[in-house]
Coordinates of C-alpha atoms and ligand atoms in Angstrom, one line a residue:
M406 CA -20.4 -5.3 -1.2
K407 CA -18.0 -8.5 -0.3
F408 CA -14.3 -8.2 1.8
E409 CA -12.8 -8.8 -2.0
S410 CA -14.7 -5.9 -3.3
Q411 CA -14.3 -3.7 -0.9
V412 CA -10.5 -3.6 -0.3
V413 CA -10.5 -2.7 -4.0
H414 CA -13.5 -0.2 -4.8
A415 CA -13.8 1.1 -0.9
G416 CA -12.6 5.0 0.0
D417 CA -11.9 6.1 -3.1
R418 CA -13.0 7.6 -7.0
K419 CA -15.6 10.4 -5.5
R420 CA -17.3 11.7 -8.4
R421 CA -16.6 15.9 -8.4
K422 CA -18.9 18.0 -11.0
G423 CA -16.7 18.7 -13.9
L424 CA -13.8 16.7 -12.7
A425 CA -12.0 13.7 -14.0
V426 CA -12.7 10.7 -11.6
P427 CA -8.6 9.5 -10.7
S428 CA -9.1 5.4 -10.5
T429 CA -6.9 5.1 -8.0
T430 CA -5.8 7.7 -5.4
P431 CA -3.7 10.8 -5.6
I432 CA -1.1 11.5 -3.0
N433 CA -1.5 14.7 -2.0
L434 CA 1.7 16.5 -0.3
A435 CA -0.1 20.2 0.7
T436 CA -0.2 21.0 4.0
T437 CA -2.5 23.8 3.0
Y438 CA -5.5 24.7 2.0
F439 CA -7.5 27.6 0.5
Y440 CA -10.9 27.7 -1.4
E441 CA -12.6 30.3 -3.5
S442 CA -13.3 32.3 -0.6
A443 CA -12.1 33.3 2.6
A444 CA -15.7 32.5 4.0
I445 CA -15.6 28.8 3.1
L446 CA -12.2 28.1 4.6
D447 CA -13.8 29.8 8.0
R448 CA -16.6 26.8 8.2
V449 CA -14.4 24.6 7.3
L450 CA -12.2 25.9 10.3
G451 CA -15.0 25.9 12.5
H452 CA -16.0 22.6 11.6
E453 CA -19.8 23.8 10.1
E454 CA -18.4 22.4 7.0
D455 CA -16.5 18.8 5.7
G456 CA -13.0 20.1 3.6
F457 CA -9.5 20.5 4.3
S458 CA -7.3 22.8 5.8
Y459 CA -4.6 22.1 7.5
G460 CA -2.4 18.4 7.2
R461 CA -2.5 17.6 11.0
Y462 CA -5.8 17.5 10.5
S463 CA -6.7 15.5 7.4
N464 CA -5.4 15.0 3.9
P465 CA -7.3 13.7 1.4
T466 CA -4.9 10.7 0.6
N467 CA -5.4 9.4 4.2
V468 CA -9.1 9.9 4.0
A469 CA -9.1 7.6 1.3
L470 CA -7.7 5.0 3.6
E471 CA -9.7 5.5 6.7
E472 CA -12.2 5.6 4.4
L473 CA -12.0 1.9 3.2
C474 CA -10.8 0.8 6.6
T475 CA -13.7 2.3 8.2
E476 CA -15.5 0.1 5.6
L477 CA -13.4 -2.9 6.2
E478 CA -13.8 -3.1 10.3
H479 CA -17.8 -1.4 10.0
G480 CA -17.0 1.2 11.8
R481 CA -17.8 4.6 11.9
G482 CA -14.5 5.9 11.6
S483 CA -11.0 5.9 11.2
L484 CA -7.7 7.8 11.9
A485 CA -4.3 6.7 9.8
T486 CA -1.7 6.6 12.2
A487 CA 2.4 6.9 11.7
S488 CA 2.8 3.8 13.7
G489 CA 0.9 0.8 15.0
M490 CA 1.7 1.6 18.6
A491 CA 0.7 5.2 17.5
A492 CA -2.6 3.8 16.8
I493 CA -2.7 2.0 20.5
Q494 CA -1.9 5.4 22.1
I495 CA -4.8 7.2 20.7
A496 CA -7.3 4.1 21.0
L497 CA -6.7 4.2 24.7
Q498 CA -6.7 8.2 25.3
A499 CA -9.6 7.9 23.8
A500 CA -11.2 5.2 26.0
L501 CA -9.9 6.8 28.8
L502 CA -10.8 9.9 27.8
D503 CA -14.6 10.4 29.9
R504 CA -13.7 6.8 32.0
P505 CA -11.9 5.8 35.2
H506 CA -8.2 5.5 34.3
H507 CA -7.4 1.5 35.0
V508 CA -6.9 -0.6 32.6
V509 CA -8.0 -4.3 32.1
A510 CA -4.9 -6.2 29.5
S511 CA -4.6 -9.3 28.6
N512 CA -1.5 -10.6 29.8
S513 CA -0.1 -12.0 26.1
I514 CA 0.2 -8.3 24.3
Y515 CA 3.3 -7.4 22.0
G516 CA 5.7 -6.0 24.0
A517 CA 5.6 -2.8 23.7
T518 CA 2.1 -2.2 24.8
I519 CA 3.1 -3.5 27.8
G520 CA 5.9 -1.3 27.7
L521 CA 3.3 1.7 27.2
L522 CA 0.4 1.0 29.1
D523 CA 3.9 0.5 32.5
Q524 CA 6.3 3.9 30.6
V525 CA 4.1 5.7 29.6
F526 CA 0.3 5.7 30.4
G527 CA 1.4 4.6 34.0
P528 CA 3.7 7.4 35.1
F529 CA 0.1 9.7 34.7
G530 CA -1.6 7.8 36.9
V531 CA -3.1 5.0 34.4
E532 CA -3.7 2.1 36.4
V533 CA -2.9 -1.1 34.7
T534 CA -4.1 -5.3 35.9
Y535 CA -3.4 -8.1 33.4
V536 CA -5.8 -10.6 32.9
D537 CA -5.5 -14.2 30.7
V538 CA -8.7 -12.7 28.8
C539 CA -9.2 -16.9 27.6
N540 CA -10.7 -17.4 31.3
L541 CA -13.9 -15.5 31.7
S542 CA -14.1 -15.7 35.1
A543 CA -10.3 -14.1 35.7
V544 CA -11.9 -11.4 33.5
E545 CA -15.2 -10.9 35.4
T546 CA -13.2 -11.4 38.7
A547 CA -10.8 -7.9 37.4
I548 CA -13.7 -5.6 35.9
A549 CA -15.0 -6.0 39.6
K550 CA -12.5 -5.3 41.2
N551 CA -11.1 -2.2 39.4
K552 CA -14.0 -0.7 37.4
P553 CA -11.5 0.1 34.9
G554 CA -12.2 2.8 32.2
C555 CA -11.0 0.0 29.1
I556 CA -10.6 -3.4 28.2
F557 CA -7.6 -4.3 26.1
L558 CA -7.1 -7.5 23.8
E559 CA -5.7 -8.6 21.0
S560 CA -8.2 -10.6 18.9
V561 CA -5.0 -13.3 18.3
S562 CA -3.1 -13.5 20.5
N563 CA 0.9 -13.8 19.6
P564 CA 2.8 -16.1 19.6
L565 CA 0.8 -19.0 21.0
L566 CA -2.6 -17.8 19.1
R567 CA -4.5 -17.4 21.5
V568 CA -8.7 -16.4 20.8
A569 CA -10.6 -15.1 23.7
D570 CA -14.6 -14.7 23.2
L571 CA -14.5 -11.6 22.3
E572 CA -19.2 -11.3 22.7
K573 CA -18.9 -12.2 25.7
I574 CA -15.9 -9.9 26.9
G575 CA -18.1 -7.7 24.7
Q576 CA -20.3 -7.4 26.9
M577 CA -19.0 -7.3 30.5
A578 CA -17.3 -4.0 28.9
K579 CA -20.8 -2.8 28.1
Q580 CA -22.0 -3.4 31.2
A581 CA -19.5 -2.2 32.9
D582 CA -18.6 0.9 30.7
A583 CA -15.8 0.5 30.0
A584 CA -14.3 0.7 26.2
L585 CA -13.0 -2.3 24.5
V586 CA -10.0 -2.1 22.5
V587 CA -9.0 -4.6 20.0
D588 CA -5.5 -4.9 18.5
N589 CA -6.7 -6.7 15.3
T590 CA -3.4 -6.7 13.8
F591 CA -3.0 -10.6 13.5
A592 CA -6.3 -11.8 12.1
S593 CA -6.3 -9.2 10.2
P594 CA -10.4 -7.2 8.7
M595 CA -10.7 -10.3 6.6
Q596 CA -10.2 -13.0 9.3
M597 CA -12.3 -11.3 11.6
R598 CA -13.9 -7.5 12.9
P599 CA -14.2 -6.7 16.7
L600 CA -16.4 -3.7 16.2
K601 CA -19.1 -6.6 14.9
L602 CA -18.4 -8.4 18.2
G603 CA -18.8 -5.4 20.7
A604 CA -15.6 -3.4 20.3
N605 CA -15.8 0.0 20.7
I606 CA -12.4 0.6 19.5
V607 CA -10.3 -1.1 16.6
V608 CA -6.5 -0.6 16.2
H609 CA -3.8 -2.2 13.3
S610 CA -0.2 -2.0 12.5
A611 CA -0.8 -1.8 9.3
T612 CA 2.5 -2.3 8.8
K613 CA 1.7 -5.8 9.1
Y614 CA -1.1 -7.3 5.9
L615 CA -2.7 -3.9 5.5
A616 CA 0.3 -2.6 3.7
G617 CA 1.7 -6.1 3.6
H618 CA 4.7 -5.8 1.9
G619 CA 7.1 -4.6 4.4
D620 CA 7.7 -0.9 3.2
V621 CA 4.9 1.3 5.2
L622 CA 5.0 2.1 9.1
G623 CA 2.0 2.5 9.6
G624 CA -1.4 2.2 12.2
I625 CA -4.8 2.7 12.0
V626 CA -7.5 3.2 14.7
V627 CA -11.2 2.6 13.6
S628 CA -13.7 3.3 16.0
D629 CA -17.4 3.0 16.7
E630 CA -19.9 5.6 16.6
T631 CA -19.1 7.1 20.2
H632 CA -15.0 7.1 19.7
A633 CA -14.7 9.1 16.2
E634 CA -14.7 11.9 17.0
P635 CA -12.9 11.7 21.0
V636 CA -10.3 10.1 18.3
R637 CA -9.6 12.3 15.9
M638 CA -9.9 15.7 18.8
L639 CA -6.5 13.6 20.1
S640 CA -5.5 13.4 16.6
R641 CA -5.8 17.2 15.6
L642 CA -3.8 17.8 19.1
I643 CA -0.7 15.4 19.4
G644 CA -0.6 14.6 15.6
P645 CA 0.2 11.4 15.1
V646 CA -1.0 11.3 11.5
L647 CA 0.6 9.0 8.7
G648 CA 2.0 10.5 5.9
P649 CA 0.3 10.6 2.8
F650 CA 2.7 8.6 0.9
E651 CA 3.0 5.8 3.7
S652 CA -1.2 6.5 3.0
Y653 CA -0.9 6.2 -0.6
L654 CA 1.2 2.5 -0.3
T655 CA -1.1 0.9 2.5
M656 CA -3.8 1.6 -0.3
R657 CA -2.4 0.3 -2.4
G658 CA -1.1 -2.7 -0.6
I659 CA -5.1 -3.4 0.5
K660 CA -6.1 -3.7 -2.9
T661 CA -4.8 -7.4 -2.6
L662 CA -5.1 -7.9 0.9
A663 CA -7.7 -10.5 0.5
L664 CA -5.4 -12.0 -2.4
R665 CA -2.9 -11.8 -0.2
F666 CA -3.7 -13.7 2.8
E667 CA -6.1 -16.1 1.5
R668 CA -2.7 -17.3 0.0
Q669 CA -0.8 -16.8 3.7
C670 CA -3.7 -18.3 5.3
K671 CA -3.8 -21.4 3.0
N672 CA 0.3 -22.1 3.3
A673 CA 0.1 -21.5 7.0
R674 CA -2.3 -24.4 7.4
I675 CA 0.3 -26.6 4.5
L676 CA 2.5 -25.9 6.7
A677 CA 1.1 -26.4 10.1
E678 CA -0.3 -29.6 8.7
W679 CA 3.9 -30.7 7.4
L680 CA 5.3 -29.9 10.7
S681 CA 2.6 -31.5 12.8
S682 CA 4.2 -34.7 11.4
H683 CA 7.4 -34.0 11.3
P684 CA 10.1 -36.4 13.2
R685 CA 11.7 -33.2 14.7
I686 CA 9.1 -31.1 15.8
E687 CA 7.5 -31.1 19.3
R688 CA 5.0 -29.7 18.9
V689 CA 2.7 -26.9 16.7
Y690 CA 0.5 -24.5 17.1
Y691 CA -2.4 -23.7 14.9
C692 CA -6.3 -22.0 15.0
S693 CA -6.8 -25.0 12.6
D694 CA -6.3 -27.8 15.2
P695 CA -9.8 -29.0 16.9
N696 CA -7.6 -29.7 19.6
H697 CA -7.0 -25.6 20.1
P698 CA -7.6 -24.4 23.6
D699 CA -10.1 -21.7 22.3
A700 CA -11.5 -24.0 19.0
C701 CA -14.9 -22.9 19.9
N702 CA -14.7 -18.6 19.5
I703 CA -12.2 -19.5 16.8
K704 CA -15.4 -21.6 15.0
K705 CA -17.3 -18.4 15.8
F706 CA -15.6 -15.8 14.9
F707 CA -13.2 -16.5 12.6
A708 CA -14.2 -16.4 8.7
P709 CA -14.5 -19.9 7.6
D710 CA -12.1 -21.9 6.0
L711 CA -9.9 -18.6 7.2
F712 CA -7.2 -19.6 10.5
G713 CA -4.9 -16.8 9.8
A714 CA -1.8 -16.9 8.6
I715 CA 0.5 -17.3 11.3
L716 CA 1.6 -20.6 13.0
S717 CA 4.2 -21.2 15.9
F718 CA 6.4 -24.5 16.6
E719 CA 8.6 -26.0 19.0
I720 CA 11.5 -27.8 17.1
R721 CA 12.8 -31.0 20.0
D722 CA 15.7 -30.5 22.8
A723 CA 16.5 -27.3 20.3
S724 CA 18.4 -24.7 22.4
K725 CA 18.9 -21.5 21.8
Q726 CA 22.2 -21.7 20.0
S727 CA 20.7 -24.3 17.6
I728 CA 17.8 -22.4 16.7
L729 CA 20.1 -19.9 15.8
G730 CA 22.1 -22.2 13.6
F731 CA 19.0 -23.4 12.1
M732 CA 17.6 -19.6 11.3
D733 CA 21.1 -18.9 10.0
R734 CA 20.4 -22.0 7.7
L735 CA 17.8 -20.7 6.1
K736 CA 17.6 -20.0 2.4
M737 CA 14.5 -18.4 1.6
V738 CA 12.3 -17.5 4.4
V739 CA 13.2 -14.1 6.1
P740 CA 14.5 -14.8 9.8
G741 CA 13.3 -11.1 10.5
T742 CA 10.8 -9.3 13.2
S743 CA 7.5 -8.3 12.0
L744 CA 4.8 -10.9 10.0
G745 CA 2.0 -9.9 7.2
D746 CA 4.6 -9.6 4.1
V747 CA 4.9 -11.0 0.8
H748 CA 7.6 -13.3 2.2
T749 CA 7.9 -15.8 4.8
L750 CA 9.2 -14.9 7.8
L751 CA 10.4 -16.8 10.7
L752 CA 10.8 -14.9 14.0
Y753 CA 12.9 -16.8 17.2
P754 CA 10.5 -15.0 20.4
L755 CA 13.4 -15.9 22.8
I756 CA 15.3 -12.8 20.9
A757 CA 12.6 -10.3 19.4
S758 CA 8.9 -10.4 21.0
H759 CA 9.9 -12.0 24.6
R760 CA 13.3 -11.3 24.9
N761 CA 12.5 -8.3 27.9
I762 CA 10.3 -11.3 29.6
S763 CA 11.9 -13.0 32.5
P764 CA 12.6 -16.6 32.1
K765 CA 10.0 -17.9 35.4
M766 CA 7.7 -15.3 33.6
R767 CA 8.0 -16.7 30.0
E768 CA 7.5 -20.4 31.3
R769 CA 4.8 -19.0 32.4
M770 CA 2.7 -17.8 29.3
G771 CA 3.9 -21.2 27.9
I772 CA 6.8 -19.6 25.7
R773 CA 9.2 -21.7 25.3
E774 CA 13.2 -21.8 24.5
N775 CA 12.6 -24.1 21.4
L776 CA 9.8 -22.5 19.9
V777 CA 9.8 -20.8 17.0
R778 CA 7.1 -18.6 15.1
V779 CA 5.8 -18.0 11.5
A780 CA 4.6 -15.7 9.1
A781 CA 3.5 -17.4 5.7
G782 CA 3.8 -15.9 3.0
I783 CA 2.2 -15.9 -0.6
E784 CA 5.2 -17.9 -2.0
A785 CA 5.0 -21.6 -3.5
S786 CA 4.2 -23.8 0.1
E787 CA 6.6 -26.2 -1.9
D788 CA 9.4 -23.9 -1.4
I789 CA 8.5 -23.1 1.8
V790 CA 8.2 -26.6 2.9
A791 CA 11.7 -27.3 1.4
D792 CA 13.5 -24.7 3.1
L793 CA 12.1 -25.0 6.1
D794 CA 12.9 -29.1 6.3
Q795 CA 16.5 -28.1 4.6
A796 CA 17.2 -26.1 7.5
L797 CA 15.6 -28.3 10.3
R798 CA 18.3 -31.7 9.3
S799 CA 21.2 -30.9 10.7
I800 CA 19.7 -29.1 14.3
Ligands
PLP1341 C1 3.3 -4.8 15.3 C2 2.4 -5.3 15.8 C3 2.1 -3.6 17.0 C4 3.0 -2.4 16.8 O1 2.5 -2.1 15.5 P1 4.1 -0.7 14.8 O2 3.7 -0.9 13.4 O3 5.6 -2.2 15.1 O4 4.0 0.4 15.6 C5 1.3 -4.0 17.5 N1 0.2 -4.8 17.8 C6 0.9 -5.9 16.9 C7 -0.2 -7.3 17.7 C8 2.1 -6.5 16.5 O5 2.0 -7.5 15.6

């Protein structure tokens, strides 16, 4: 099945003898299950037979979502978690379970992920080396020097949209016996499937494109054959599982993922082209740019004609104060954090995602005071353009 069909059909509608099949997955709230004979429960609890026993172990609504995500990402098993951060925590723990406690991580990852590595894993003895993952020789050196158990990166970085050579890094990780964990939130499984390129574990903040409507906080861990069981084991003991209602909403969201993402990518491309010739705009960052520093990887790894739904741009000579004014003048575009919603969102990295980074470090990362990020929604592109245009006018 193609992706557009998988999103509406996968992970659902199991046929069981004599029972009606609901065409959409019901919300199963029960935390406890029993069977016609205690012998079955005995076998289920002993992992000799598949089945449900207790909500922290598995739940039918979650299993439907997990099977759907396993198919979309071409994995071997998934775990639905209560947030993207919980997904990242479990993925890193599974990667490091029987490997050296050193992580080589991309230096342009989600702020809370840096916090998780430094403030949660650090005190437990995990060392972290940050590296520019778009510089392959720097990655090679970091691996040789630190012998990490895990390499962590985002398939598309925030907010400058860099795309590392996942295939090459996957080969390096394999050779070094390190697990490659990829946060695929920005790309969504429609644009990129890291497990097919050599990643061992893929994580998503399902809060973004998967659920897609700004009403669910959730995460997904999709693993290869080796890591599916360790992820399950950790989840049984730690219990960061998604609630069944959120699971239902996420599945409902995913049914329109292909439609939404296609429109969002189209809108982002229209915006990028319009902004490129706007006199108030100094520079636009978008993946369709033929001069993009990673154009080669984009061509190799992205689905054809999908350049992503996120773009960033610098407003000429804009100070923090004038950007805040620009945000206040937006009438339709939502000036909030997050991305992946049906409505267009505009984020100012300086006060949000990159707030806690020193000005010097921010400058080194190329994130200037006049940079804003837009996550295109599904509205008519004319309306998004008109709103940004009027808000830019008096900047
Ligand atoms: C939002 C986000 C996260 C964290 O996800 P939550 O659902 O907010 O916990 C992690 N990585 C990326 C790239 C994100 O955008």
